[in-house]
Amino acid sequence: MDKVSVLFPLPLPEPFDYRAASAMGIEPGMHVIAPIGSRLVRGVVWGVERNNPAAANLKAIEEVLPGPPVPEISRTFVDWAAKYLVRPPGDLMRMVVRSPDALFPPPTYTVLAPTGETPPKLTEARARVLEEAAKEQVNAAELSRRAETSSAVVKGLVDCGALVKLEISEDPPYPAPDLSRTGKDLSDIQQAAAEEVCASVRAGGFHVALLDGVTGSGKTEVYLEAVAEALKLEPDAQVLVLLPEIALTQAAMSRFNARFGVTPVEWHSAIPQKARRRAWREITAGRARLVVGARSALFLPYKNLKLIVIDEEHDPSYKQEEGVIYQARDLAVARAKLGECMVILASATPSLETLVNAQLGRYAHVKLAARHGVAELPDVELVDLKDSPPEKGKWLSPKLVRGAAEALLRGEQALFYMNRRGYAPLTLCRACGHRMKSPETESWLVEHKYSGRLVCHLTGFSMPKPKACPECLTPDSFTSIGPGVERIEEEVREHFPEARIEIFSSDTTPNGDAVRDLVARMENNEIDILIGTQIVAKGHNFPNLTFVGVVDADLGLKGGDLRAGERTFQLVSQVAGRAGRHEKKGRALIQTYAPHEPVMQALAAQDRDAFFAAEIAEREAAGMPPYGRLAAVIVSAPSEQLANEASKTMGEKAPIVEGLDLWGPAPAPLSVIRGMHRRRFLIRANRGVDVSAFLAAWAGRVKLHSAVRVQIDVDPYSFL
Ligand code: ADP
């Protein structure tokens, strides 16, 4: 009799124990069905104690499911991540076992194939069937349709052995990458970088390398070499490449295809269930060798993962903010450490955390200095809005307009960057001053002119723009305050009535197809002026774009969170980096009211090192990440009173820990979301303090009303 502990994909604190006959041969990682109360639930075996008589009193394992066991490294990672993030391990396991159907052999379908035997009686109809069957293997009904004959004729050919039935898997294995191919001829700098990362891959074990080079310097070409090297290590060696945006996957896919002759396996939230099943099965089996995906791909049960590449490692979308809250880049490094594999972090504007790790020698710092080929960095200039203001009620200073006009005159393209969707961030009643707010979050509703609606960008709530003020009932009294991309478009059209102008934001390009289409038109010079939100900052390469105007560089600084300066620097320099990526020299103008802020000075001088040196000094002095640790706890309740009471109780129960500061409770900046009143605690701790253990101990001490929700965010990025 064995004692078997099973972890279920449910928010339970730990695995449950069962008994199983030793003859069942249950091993850790196997998929089983076991009872919880009166329900039968699928789970994964987390531990086995052989020949434990005490198990006799336990409930029995109901069934062992087929399919490869969850590898030990995945189980270790689940346990580690659950502890680190202070989440039930089952919540993380659910992210590993993402396609339950994939445990079973794939469904098949039947086709008919010619055997080469000639039937005894070769009628005209039979000949037609054989001719069609030779063209393509299809099922009997389709074959008789194509040969324009009855199903009896087809059946006759099967009976006499001229056709044979074949069972074809719906999920065939993916073709293997062709490792005999070679990449582009690398420049000396690229070659040196490639050799360094490839040597680390060959050495094996845990390494992290920061691949640091301006946009266009060939980081992708270099990491493709490391990918090739890792795939060559072993016949089932696997590589995972994480990208921040699904919209970027297609471009990346074609580059991988060009390099390895096969399309990588894709994994993100939008892939259909059948593709998911196939991918999961092949990843577990070690036959899917090259996986390109979004952050959730990190949790899949790779059989033999050797390399993880994180492209645009600084991108905030690696932080998952809903459900299980995690930072995929950080977890990838942890996963690699547990599984002894290599990580490449690629960025033109690395996160401060990563730069510090590189400076301290924890990560190798591999630099790619110049742009590939003749392309030079753009000239960047600040436009002080106090000195050269736009006209009243407008947003573009004359300098910005002139910059774009010059580019257009040369037959080149211009980009205006405005990181706000919609038309105007605030709708105000001229008669009574009423501000249109979201009923769910108390935040301002953003006017969208194209859709005629007012939208909450946090929750997606939207309503038609009312005809009259709901407060004072004055008709047509609304005025729009501040700009969004749509309003900038209006202004650009006034200046350039002849130009072909488009908006690039998640509203105008809601899916991958729309993004591809717009990017293609921009590449083909079918657009003169693009007006975009941060979506344009990511990875796109427009050969004829030579002017970038940043309409409001101060916008990102207004949030007041820890990374505001860093984010502004990253975004604006990435946007400015869109200009002049090819033979033509680019120019970027940055509008700001704060030209003396260090971040603006650094942008103008394109002096990343100076900017980061100043940021790093500030963070170090304040004990902020990476020199200290942060965590947030958000308490939410359906009434204000309950939220106050619950957070007060929590505050009183907090353990006192040396080297750890607890701030709060305070109303969260977004104090109400969807009827839930929110209170925040912020925890700052010295590096040596085990913040996760503190949070777990704290959570263990409090019993709260069942309507109260407590959300723990380890290493927070959002301070709302
Ligand atoms: P990054 O990832 O740093 O932005 P990429 O690897 O995407 O840079 O390179 C930018 C562009 O330059 C791409 O179109 C790429 O194919 C091209 N490129 C880079 N290095 C080379 C090379 N050695 N030979 C030919 N083309 C290159």
XYZ file of C-alpha atoms and ligand atoms in Angstrom:
747
model
C 0.000 0.000 0.000
C 1.419 3.397 -1.004
C 0.553 6.790 0.397
C 0.122 9.160 -2.502
C -0.219 12.924 -2.184
C -2.046 14.682 -4.979
C -2.029 18.367 -5.898
C -5.224 19.571 -7.524
C -5.494 22.570 -9.831
C -7.587 24.313 -7.187
C -6.874 27.029 -4.634
C -6.168 24.540 -1.852
C -3.339 25.176 0.613
C -1.537 21.870 -0.039
C -1.729 18.423 -1.680
C -4.177 15.827 -0.282
C -3.211 12.243 0.681
C -4.665 9.034 -0.765
C -3.938 5.326 -0.804
C -3.030 3.272 -3.826
C -2.050 -0.354 -4.303
C 1.701 -0.552 -4.789
C 1.042 -2.602 -7.887
C -0.399 0.506 -9.542
C 3.164 1.766 -9.696
C 2.217 5.380 -9.091
C 5.085 7.830 -9.518
C 5.355 11.539 -8.779
C 4.157 13.671 -11.666
C 1.554 11.187 -12.899
C -1.916 12.448 -13.679
C -4.633 10.815 -11.580
C -8.273 11.133 -10.654
C -9.094 11.163 -6.940
C -12.097 12.039 -4.792
C -12.511 15.337 -2.984
C -15.663 14.947 -0.923
C -18.147 13.414 -3.324
C -16.491 14.802 -6.460
C -13.875 13.136 -8.615
C -11.160 15.573 -9.582
C -8.066 15.405 -11.769
C -4.776 16.119 -10.101
C -1.061 15.479 -10.271
C 0.840 13.145 -7.949
C 3.108 15.291 -5.800
C 4.681 12.618 -3.606
C 4.653 8.852 -3.041
C 5.520 6.993 0.154
C 5.930 3.343 -0.690
C 4.595 0.637 1.626
C 3.059 2.937 4.173
C 0.460 0.916 6.142
C -0.974 4.116 7.619
C -2.355 4.857 4.157
C -4.993 2.134 4.598
C -7.396 4.618 6.209
C -7.197 7.082 3.359
C -9.498 7.303 0.367
C -8.262 5.514 -2.713
C -6.929 6.982 -5.918
C -9.678 6.413 -8.447
C -7.746 6.166 -11.668
C -4.352 6.765 -13.218
C -4.553 8.794 -16.433
C -2.316 8.282 -19.424
C 0.063 10.944 -20.660
C 3.596 11.817 -19.678
C 4.123 12.747 -16.015
C 4.711 16.389 -15.085
C 8.517 16.583 -14.897
C 10.217 17.075 -11.563
C 11.499 20.521 -12.498
C 7.952 21.737 -13.185
C 6.803 20.453 -9.822
C 9.727 22.066 -8.038
C 8.987 25.308 -9.885
C 5.313 25.212 -8.874
C 6.253 24.754 -5.213
C 8.852 27.486 -5.380
C 6.613 29.975 -7.198
C 3.665 29.273 -4.892
C 5.811 30.077 -1.897
C 7.376 33.127 -3.488
C 4.103 34.599 -4.702
C 2.198 33.509 -1.584
C -0.392 31.640 -3.627
C -1.945 28.182 -3.264
C 0.258 25.764 -5.248
C -2.793 24.456 -7.110
C -3.258 27.879 -8.713
C 0.196 27.567 -10.225
C -0.242 23.938 -11.167
C -3.274 24.958 -13.182
C -0.933 27.031 -15.313
C 1.206 23.941 -15.961
C -1.605 21.562 -16.887
C -3.186 23.817 -19.450
C -4.738 21.290 -21.787
C -6.295 18.309 -20.022
C -7.290 16.725 -23.356
C -3.635 16.441 -24.262
C -3.149 13.587 -21.781
C -4.993 11.231 -24.069
C -3.808 9.991 -27.430
C -4.728 12.519 -30.099
C -7.969 12.026 -31.990
C -7.513 10.565 -35.434
C -9.334 10.663 -38.737
C -9.357 8.077 -41.506
C -8.098 8.676 -45.018
C -7.654 6.398 -47.987
C -4.337 5.901 -49.727
C -3.522 3.896 -52.853
C -1.481 0.745 -52.147
C -0.124 0.503 -55.673
C -2.024 -2.701 -56.373
C -4.112 -2.708 -59.498
C -7.676 -3.841 -58.909
C -8.753 -6.963 -60.850
C -11.389 -4.991 -62.740
C -10.210 -1.478 -63.594
C -13.404 0.269 -64.615
C -13.388 3.893 -65.663
C -14.907 4.943 -62.304
C -12.310 2.961 -60.396
C -9.512 4.536 -62.399
C -10.860 7.985 -61.601
C -10.941 7.178 -57.883
C -7.355 5.917 -57.926
C -6.256 8.982 -59.818
C -7.863 11.286 -57.222
C -6.518 9.184 -54.346
C -3.000 9.585 -55.707
C -3.355 13.374 -55.593
C -4.305 13.728 -51.944
C -5.255 11.480 -49.062
C -8.838 12.237 -48.092
C -11.705 10.302 -46.518
C -14.015 7.954 -48.435
C -16.884 10.403 -48.829
C -14.630 13.154 -50.117
C -12.863 10.764 -52.454
C -16.107 9.590 -54.062
C -17.193 13.235 -54.376
C -13.950 14.197 -56.086
C -14.057 11.194 -58.412
C -17.746 11.846 -59.094
C -18.730 8.310 -58.334
C -20.654 6.325 -55.740
C -19.325 5.298 -52.341
C -19.725 1.673 -53.424
C -16.962 2.094 -56.006
C -14.618 3.431 -53.349
C -15.544 0.649 -50.958
C -14.924 -1.920 -53.682
C -11.380 -0.610 -54.104
C -10.761 -0.901 -50.356
C -12.154 -4.454 -50.352
C -9.897 -5.566 -53.154
C -6.802 -4.003 -51.555
C -6.173 -1.191 -54.033
C -6.875 1.412 -51.369
C -5.914 1.178 -47.718
C -7.392 2.992 -44.725
C -4.894 5.105 -42.767
C -5.493 6.598 -39.339
C -4.053 10.101 -39.263
C -3.403 11.936 -36.007
C -5.114 15.281 -35.615
C -2.059 16.471 -33.684
C 0.955 15.352 -35.667
C 4.410 16.105 -34.251
C 5.910 19.399 -35.393
C 8.680 19.261 -37.960
C 12.077 19.631 -36.323
C 14.105 22.829 -36.755
C 16.763 22.489 -39.433
C 20.004 22.984 -37.563
C 22.188 22.706 -40.627
C 21.097 26.154 -41.738
C 23.211 29.145 -40.885
C 22.244 32.668 -39.921
C 23.208 36.001 -41.431
C 26.880 36.946 -41.696
C 27.442 38.724 -38.446
C 29.477 41.866 -37.958
C 32.526 41.588 -35.689
C 30.668 43.003 -32.704
C 27.707 40.731 -33.293
C 30.007 37.773 -33.800
C 31.781 38.411 -30.508
C 28.425 38.695 -28.728
C 27.146 35.523 -30.361
C 30.282 33.632 -29.382
C 29.948 34.731 -25.797
C 26.335 33.610 -25.404
C 26.908 30.404 -27.363
C 29.831 29.525 -25.108
C 27.543 29.919 -22.084
C 24.944 27.700 -23.719
C 27.560 25.036 -24.387
C 28.930 25.265 -20.860
C 25.466 24.334 -19.595
C 24.059 25.114 -16.171
C 22.483 28.324 -14.950
C 23.676 31.559 -16.544
C 21.949 34.818 -17.275
C 23.192 37.146 -19.992
C 21.891 40.632 -20.662
C 22.023 41.281 -24.399
C 22.156 45.030 -24.458
C 22.110 47.019 -27.666
C 20.142 49.799 -29.305
C 17.141 48.925 -31.434
C 18.389 47.523 -34.693
C 21.812 46.493 -33.416
C 21.102 42.846 -34.173
C 20.120 41.438 -30.801
C 17.673 39.085 -32.478
C 20.326 37.843 -34.907
C 22.616 37.164 -31.957
C 20.101 35.321 -29.856
C 19.072 33.234 -32.865
C 22.639 31.869 -32.786
C 22.248 30.982 -29.111
C 18.930 29.294 -29.914
C 20.628 27.198 -32.585
C 23.406 26.299 -30.196
C 20.976 25.223 -27.476
C 18.953 23.089 -29.881
C 22.148 21.328 -30.928
C 22.965 20.318 -27.357
C 20.653 17.312 -27.250
C 18.105 15.763 -29.600
C 15.260 16.813 -27.318
C 16.718 20.106 -26.085
C 14.088 22.855 -25.985
C 14.168 26.633 -26.245
C 11.521 29.091 -25.122
C 11.410 32.635 -26.492
C 9.115 35.004 -24.621
C 7.742 38.100 -26.345
C 5.832 40.883 -24.641
C 3.011 41.219 -27.170
C 1.019 38.689 -29.112
C 0.951 41.271 -31.888
C 4.709 40.863 -32.311
C 4.600 37.103 -32.636
C 4.000 36.986 -36.372
C 7.052 39.046 -37.273
C 9.154 36.965 -34.898
C 7.711 33.751 -36.302
C 8.792 34.581 -39.812
C 12.309 35.378 -38.660
C 12.545 32.052 -36.865
C 11.132 30.372 -39.910
C 13.745 31.950 -42.126
C 16.493 30.820 -39.750
C 15.350 27.262 -38.936
C 13.078 26.355 -41.833
C 10.123 25.693 -39.522
C 7.566 27.807 -37.757
C 8.071 27.660 -33.995
C 5.348 26.355 -31.736
C 3.201 29.246 -30.620
C 1.725 29.667 -27.144
C -0.427 32.495 -25.828
C -3.935 33.110 -24.601
C -5.392 33.527 -28.088
C -4.423 30.186 -29.632
C -7.378 27.875 -30.265
C -7.982 24.878 -28.060
C -6.897 22.308 -30.631
C -3.589 24.029 -31.265
C -3.151 24.276 -27.518
C -3.683 20.555 -27.101
C -1.142 19.724 -29.768
C 1.406 22.198 -28.439
C 1.052 20.991 -24.871
C 1.444 17.356 -25.815
C 4.496 17.970 -27.952
C 6.114 20.271 -25.384
C 5.705 17.659 -22.653
C 7.091 14.978 -24.914
C 10.133 17.086 -25.788
C 9.277 17.041 -29.475
C 8.239 20.681 -29.623
C 11.723 22.107 -29.606
C 11.277 25.774 -30.251
C 8.430 27.559 -28.492
C 7.591 31.233 -28.929
C 5.057 32.606 -26.543
C 3.660 35.086 -24.090
C 4.457 35.050 -20.401
C 2.150 32.105 -19.608
C 4.362 29.831 -21.754
C 6.894 29.856 -18.944
C 4.793 27.462 -16.889
C 4.449 24.682 -19.464
C 5.977 21.326 -18.542
C 9.050 21.371 -20.802
C 10.847 18.078 -20.832
C 14.316 19.451 -21.378
C 14.421 23.240 -21.451
C 17.923 24.538 -22.129
C 17.464 28.199 -22.943
C 14.919 30.920 -22.225
C 15.127 34.140 -24.236
C 13.173 37.131 -22.971
C 12.936 39.723 -25.685
C 12.286 43.328 -24.609
C 12.915 42.209 -21.047
C 12.060 45.657 -19.659
C 8.506 45.497 -21.007
C 5.886 45.962 -18.295
C 3.561 43.471 -19.942
C 5.711 40.676 -18.500
C 3.979 41.500 -15.265
C 0.699 39.644 -15.008
C -1.658 41.764 -12.928
C -4.712 39.554 -12.675
C -5.314 36.124 -11.195
C -1.910 34.828 -10.196
C 0.148 38.032 -10.086
C 3.699 37.468 -11.268
C 6.592 39.014 -13.153
C 7.470 36.511 -15.878
C 11.013 37.789 -16.349
C 11.868 37.291 -12.699
C 10.173 33.912 -12.552
C 11.981 32.833 -15.721
C 15.296 33.492 -14.032
C 14.151 31.488 -11.010
C 12.918 28.673 -13.246
C 16.244 28.621 -15.050
C 18.129 28.447 -11.782
C 16.063 25.502 -10.567
C 16.332 23.775 -13.928
C 19.960 24.709 -14.617
C 19.384 26.438 -17.883
C 20.506 29.602 -19.565
C 18.576 32.873 -19.832
C 19.131 35.658 -22.334
C 17.487 38.985 -21.521
C 17.437 41.217 -24.582
C 16.686 44.927 -24.540
C 17.700 48.299 -25.887
C 16.558 49.860 -22.629
C 17.029 47.222 -19.935
C 15.153 47.437 -16.679
C 17.038 48.969 -13.823
C 16.896 45.676 -11.921
C 18.582 43.837 -14.759
C 21.217 46.525 -15.250
C 22.132 46.383 -11.597
C 22.428 42.602 -11.766
C 24.707 43.007 -14.764
C 26.803 45.652 -13.027
C 27.190 43.454 -9.976
C 28.369 40.613 -12.169
C 25.400 38.347 -11.459
C 24.507 38.514 -15.136
C 26.926 38.608 -18.042
C 26.654 41.960 -19.832
C 26.892 41.434 -23.565
C 26.877 44.727 -25.444
C 26.047 45.444 -29.050
C 27.035 49.050 -29.504
C 26.115 50.367 -32.924
C 23.162 49.876 -35.208
C 23.719 47.309 -37.862
C 24.906 48.656 -41.197
C 24.794 52.331 -41.936
C 21.845 53.247 -39.742
C 22.739 55.809 -37.098
C 20.912 56.831 -33.970
C 18.474 59.691 -34.523
C 19.157 63.245 -33.376
C 17.079 63.886 -30.317
C 16.062 67.370 -29.186
C 13.835 68.651 -26.411
C 11.118 71.191 -27.121
C 10.470 73.295 -24.031
C 6.732 73.903 -24.128
C 7.094 77.022 -21.982
C 9.310 78.620 -24.653
C 7.566 77.387 -27.758
C 4.008 76.606 -26.811
C 1.371 75.295 -29.176
C -1.569 77.551 -29.981
C -4.242 77.695 -27.309
C -6.318 74.545 -27.275
C -3.741 72.760 -29.441
C -0.994 70.312 -28.564
C 1.596 70.431 -31.304
C 4.218 73.165 -31.086
C 5.287 74.819 -34.355
C 8.615 72.949 -34.127
C 6.897 69.595 -34.139
C 4.731 70.531 -37.096
C 7.761 71.792 -39.007
C 9.699 68.602 -38.252
C 6.949 66.472 -39.722
C 6.498 68.795 -42.707
C 10.193 68.526 -43.565
C 10.074 64.737 -43.479
C 6.992 64.688 -45.703
C 8.629 67.088 -48.129
C 11.531 64.663 -48.507
C 9.004 61.899 -49.239
C 9.609 60.333 -45.840
C 7.267 59.422 -43.002
C 6.508 60.988 -39.634
C 5.240 59.597 -36.367
C 3.520 61.469 -33.553
C 3.578 59.665 -30.265
C 0.840 60.281 -27.718
C 0.458 57.633 -25.102
C -3.246 57.988 -24.522
C -6.032 56.238 -26.343
C -9.222 57.998 -27.335
C -9.979 61.680 -27.865
C -9.786 63.371 -24.494
C -9.075 62.100 -20.988
C -11.697 64.249 -19.319
C -15.206 65.326 -20.192
C -16.368 68.313 -18.204
C -19.697 70.145 -18.014
C -19.158 73.813 -18.843
C -22.285 74.771 -16.938
C -21.747 73.087 -13.567
C -18.203 71.659 -13.700
C -19.394 68.063 -13.385
C -16.730 65.538 -14.461
C -17.847 62.337 -16.106
C -16.518 59.511 -13.959
C -16.624 55.761 -14.264
C -19.296 54.353 -11.963
C -16.982 51.409 -11.331
C -13.681 53.044 -10.486
C -14.297 56.702 -9.769
C -11.715 57.467 -12.449
C -12.409 59.823 -15.337
C -14.047 58.453 -18.411
C -12.073 58.917 -21.596
C -13.951 60.283 -24.565
C -13.650 58.224 -27.772
C -14.882 60.226 -30.726
C -14.858 57.437 -33.305
C -17.158 55.275 -31.226
C -19.014 58.234 -29.648
C -18.566 56.675 -26.237
C -17.021 57.461 -22.892
C -14.736 54.624 -21.820
C -13.057 53.577 -18.584
C -9.584 52.387 -19.602
C -9.192 50.385 -16.419
C -12.243 48.180 -16.555
C -13.495 48.602 -20.105
C -16.799 50.106 -18.895
C -18.298 52.344 -21.569
C -21.407 54.420 -22.176
C -22.654 56.655 -24.983
C -21.678 60.271 -24.476
C -24.795 61.805 -22.901
C -26.641 64.577 -24.708
C -27.039 66.567 -21.505
C -25.116 66.812 -18.256
C -26.497 64.171 -15.872
C -25.892 66.573 -12.960
C -27.369 69.944 -14.062
C -29.268 68.662 -17.128
C -27.874 71.429 -19.359
C -27.909 70.118 -22.934
C -24.721 70.050 -25.037
C -22.666 71.429 -22.188
C -19.724 69.050 -22.357
C -16.248 70.130 -23.223
C -13.290 67.838 -23.833
C -10.191 68.467 -21.753
C -6.724 67.271 -22.732
C -5.588 65.213 -25.688
C -5.630 61.589 -26.724
C -4.466 60.159 -30.060
C -7.776 60.909 -31.743
C -7.530 64.583 -30.854
C -3.934 64.726 -32.050
C -5.106 63.197 -35.308
C -7.660 65.988 -35.681
C -4.913 68.574 -35.232
C -2.507 66.799 -37.577
C -5.202 66.750 -40.271
C -5.612 70.502 -39.985
C -1.894 70.947 -40.621
C -1.570 68.259 -43.289
C -4.904 68.048 -45.105
C -3.350 66.174 -48.037
C -1.422 63.577 -46.035
C -2.417 59.975 -45.512
C -2.841 59.798 -41.750
C -3.608 56.833 -39.502
C -3.929 56.105 -35.814
C -2.087 53.141 -34.327
C -3.579 52.197 -30.963
C -5.232 49.136 -29.507
C -8.611 50.615 -30.503
C -7.746 50.913 -34.179
C -5.843 47.613 -34.275
C -7.765 45.275 -32.000
C -6.076 42.073 -33.203
C -2.974 40.625 -34.821
C -4.402 40.856 -38.330
C -5.170 44.544 -37.955
C -1.684 45.215 -36.584
C -0.066 43.310 -39.439
C -2.142 45.154 -41.978
C -1.316 48.575 -40.573
C 2.385 47.746 -40.172
C 2.517 46.490 -43.753
C 0.921 49.673 -45.076
C 3.350 51.778 -43.096
C 6.280 49.730 -44.399
C 4.996 50.086 -47.944
C 4.771 53.850 -47.650
C 1.004 53.875 -47.912
C 0.843 56.064 -44.807
C 2.522 59.463 -44.428
C 1.856 60.209 -40.790
C 1.216 57.717 -38.056
C -0.171 58.793 -34.697
C 0.392 56.134 -32.117
C 0.217 55.106 -28.498
C 2.887 52.942 -26.882
C 1.940 50.127 -29.237
C 4.263 51.788 -31.813
C 7.220 51.612 -29.450
C 7.397 47.868 -29.741
C 9.719 46.260 -32.198
C 8.341 47.628 -35.485
C 10.761 48.580 -38.160
C 9.688 51.297 -40.607
C 12.454 51.964 -43.138
C 11.149 55.304 -44.365
C 10.214 56.791 -40.999
C 12.604 59.623 -40.215
C 10.720 61.975 -37.915
C 9.277 61.226 -34.500
C 7.410 63.837 -32.441
C 6.709 62.965 -28.826
C 3.673 65.074 -27.959
C 3.731 64.750 -24.189
C 6.820 63.184 -22.648
C 5.702 64.289 -19.184
C 2.617 62.106 -19.256
C 4.329 59.009 -17.900
C 5.928 60.946 -15.072
C 2.607 61.938 -13.582
C 1.754 58.533 -12.121
C 4.325 59.032 -9.382
C 5.240 55.377 -9.064
C 8.634 53.892 -8.476
C 9.385 53.226 -12.122
C 7.847 56.379 -13.634
C 11.188 57.889 -14.670
C 12.532 54.589 -15.900
C 9.385 53.839 -17.901
C 9.378 57.277 -19.475
C 13.001 56.890 -20.451
C 12.409 53.443 -21.925
C 9.261 54.328 -23.830
C 10.415 57.649 -25.214
C 13.813 56.336 -26.245
C 12.181 53.313 -27.871
C 9.802 55.591 -29.756
C 12.604 57.943 -30.755
C 14.508 54.843 -31.894
C 11.835 54.215 -34.530
C 13.248 57.096 -36.568
C 15.898 56.515 -39.191
C 16.459 52.818 -38.746
C 17.858 52.419 -42.234
C 20.036 54.535 -44.496
C 18.231 57.768 -43.709
C 19.091 59.765 -40.650
C 16.266 60.186 -38.160
C 15.223 63.022 -35.931
C 13.145 63.023 -32.767
C 11.609 66.021 -30.992
C 10.356 65.612 -27.465
C 7.819 68.094 -26.064
C 8.070 68.648 -22.335
C 7.351 71.202 -19.614
C 10.169 69.758 -17.545
C 13.260 69.943 -19.771
C 15.544 70.059 -16.744
C 14.367 66.782 -15.246
C 17.208 64.245 -15.338
C 15.126 61.888 -17.454
C 14.582 64.554 -20.154
C 18.230 65.572 -20.116
C 19.257 61.952 -20.492
C 16.828 61.497 -23.374
C 18.210 64.536 -25.190
C 21.792 63.442 -24.676
C 20.820 59.836 -25.379
C 22.843 59.083 -22.321
C 21.265 56.035 -20.848
C 24.146 55.313 -18.543
C 23.969 58.715 -16.881
C 20.231 58.399 -16.420
C 20.460 54.967 -14.895
C 23.380 55.942 -12.691
C 21.218 58.699 -11.179
C 18.177 56.411 -10.841
C 20.252 53.674 -9.285
C 21.713 56.057 -6.727
C 18.207 57.185 -5.768
C 16.854 53.699 -5.423
C 19.839 52.614 -3.395
C 19.470 55.542 -1.017
C 15.772 54.774 -0.522
C 16.270 51.014 -0.202
C 13.968 50.498 -3.168
C 14.211 47.587 -5.628
C 16.612 46.091 -6.450
C 18.293 47.328 -3.249
C 15.273 46.396 -1.226
C 12.094 44.465 -1.829
C 8.522 45.646 -2.223
C 5.208 43.920 -1.852
C 1.676 45.229 -1.890
C -1.404 43.908 -0.169
C -4.759 45.097 -1.422
C -7.801 44.557 0.736
C -11.121 45.012 -0.995
C -14.658 44.808 0.304
C -18.125 45.592 -1.023
C -18.641 48.459 1.438
C -16.422 51.246 2.600
C -17.004 50.355 6.219
C -16.058 46.728 5.731
C -12.949 47.743 3.788
C -11.917 50.071 6.613
C -12.577 47.507 9.316
C -10.878 44.640 7.514
C -7.785 46.640 6.650
C -7.567 48.007 10.187
C -7.725 44.468 11.612
C -5.079 43.359 9.156
C -2.829 46.255 10.071
C -3.050 45.322 13.755
C -2.180 41.694 13.098
C 0.943 42.328 11.040
C 4.029 40.608 12.439
C 6.881 42.943 13.351
C 9.984 42.117 11.391
C 13.399 43.713 11.620
C 14.363 45.442 8.384
C 10.798 45.543 7.078
C 8.558 48.621 6.886
C 4.820 48.375 6.583
C 2.875 51.385 5.284
C -0.896 51.628 5.302
C -3.668 50.866 5.184
C -4.422 53.755 2.866
C -7.184 54.121 0.312
C -5.776 52.876 -2.973
C -5.411 55.543 -5.705
C -8.206 53.651 -7.420
C -10.269 53.474 -4.292
C -13.260 51.768 -5.879
C -13.269 49.207 -8.680
C -16.487 47.492 -9.722
C -18.151 48.296 -6.439
C -15.235 46.985 -4.349
C -13.638 49.500 -1.992
C -9.882 49.098 -1.939
C -7.265 49.708 0.720
C -3.555 49.213 0.190
C -0.589 48.240 2.282
C 2.893 48.706 0.939
C 5.754 46.676 2.320
C 9.383 47.601 1.877
C 12.056 45.300 3.153
C 15.799 44.987 3.113
C 17.129 42.503 0.618
C 17.846 39.783 3.154
C 14.279 39.713 4.533
C 12.041 36.859 3.389
C 9.057 38.963 2.344
C 7.070 35.952 1.153
C 7.412 34.259 4.554
C 6.302 37.489 6.233
C 3.238 37.732 3.978
C 2.314 34.086 4.519
C 2.657 34.439 8.287
C 0.575 37.619 8.233
C -2.171 36.072 6.104
C -2.217 33.100 8.487
C -2.976 35.374 11.450
C -6.095 37.070 10.130
C -9.592 35.755 9.668
C -11.644 38.170 7.637
C -15.279 38.475 6.638
C -16.003 36.176 3.708
C -16.866 39.134 1.447
C -13.378 40.611 1.903
C -10.733 39.854 -0.683
C -7.023 40.066 -0.010
C -4.695 40.259 -2.962
C -0.960 39.867 -2.525
C 1.343 41.402 -5.101
C 4.974 40.468 -4.610
C 7.303 42.890 -6.455
C 4.488 45.249 -7.499
C 4.664 47.249 -10.736
C 1.289 48.896 -10.493
C 0.669 51.241 -7.614
C -3.012 51.785 -8.230
P 17.353 44.194 -32.629
O 16.809 42.860 -32.225
O 18.577 44.606 -31.826
O 16.361 45.294 -32.743
P 17.599 42.940 -35.191
O 18.300 41.668 -34.913
O 16.117 42.895 -35.347
O 17.962 44.032 -34.088
O 18.279 43.634 -36.444
C 17.742 44.790 -37.056
C 17.653 44.589 -38.561
O 18.964 44.479 -39.098
C 16.936 43.313 -38.932
O 16.197 43.520 -40.086
C 18.059 42.328 -39.154
O 17.706 41.275 -40.011
C 19.143 43.224 -39.734
N 20.462 42.704 -39.397
C 21.037 42.712 -38.185
N 22.244 42.135 -38.223
C 22.443 41.754 -39.501
C 23.520 41.100 -40.192
N 24.636 40.736 -39.564
N 23.372 40.888 -41.503
C 22.253 41.266 -42.148
N 21.214 41.882 -41.569
C 21.285 42.123 -40.252
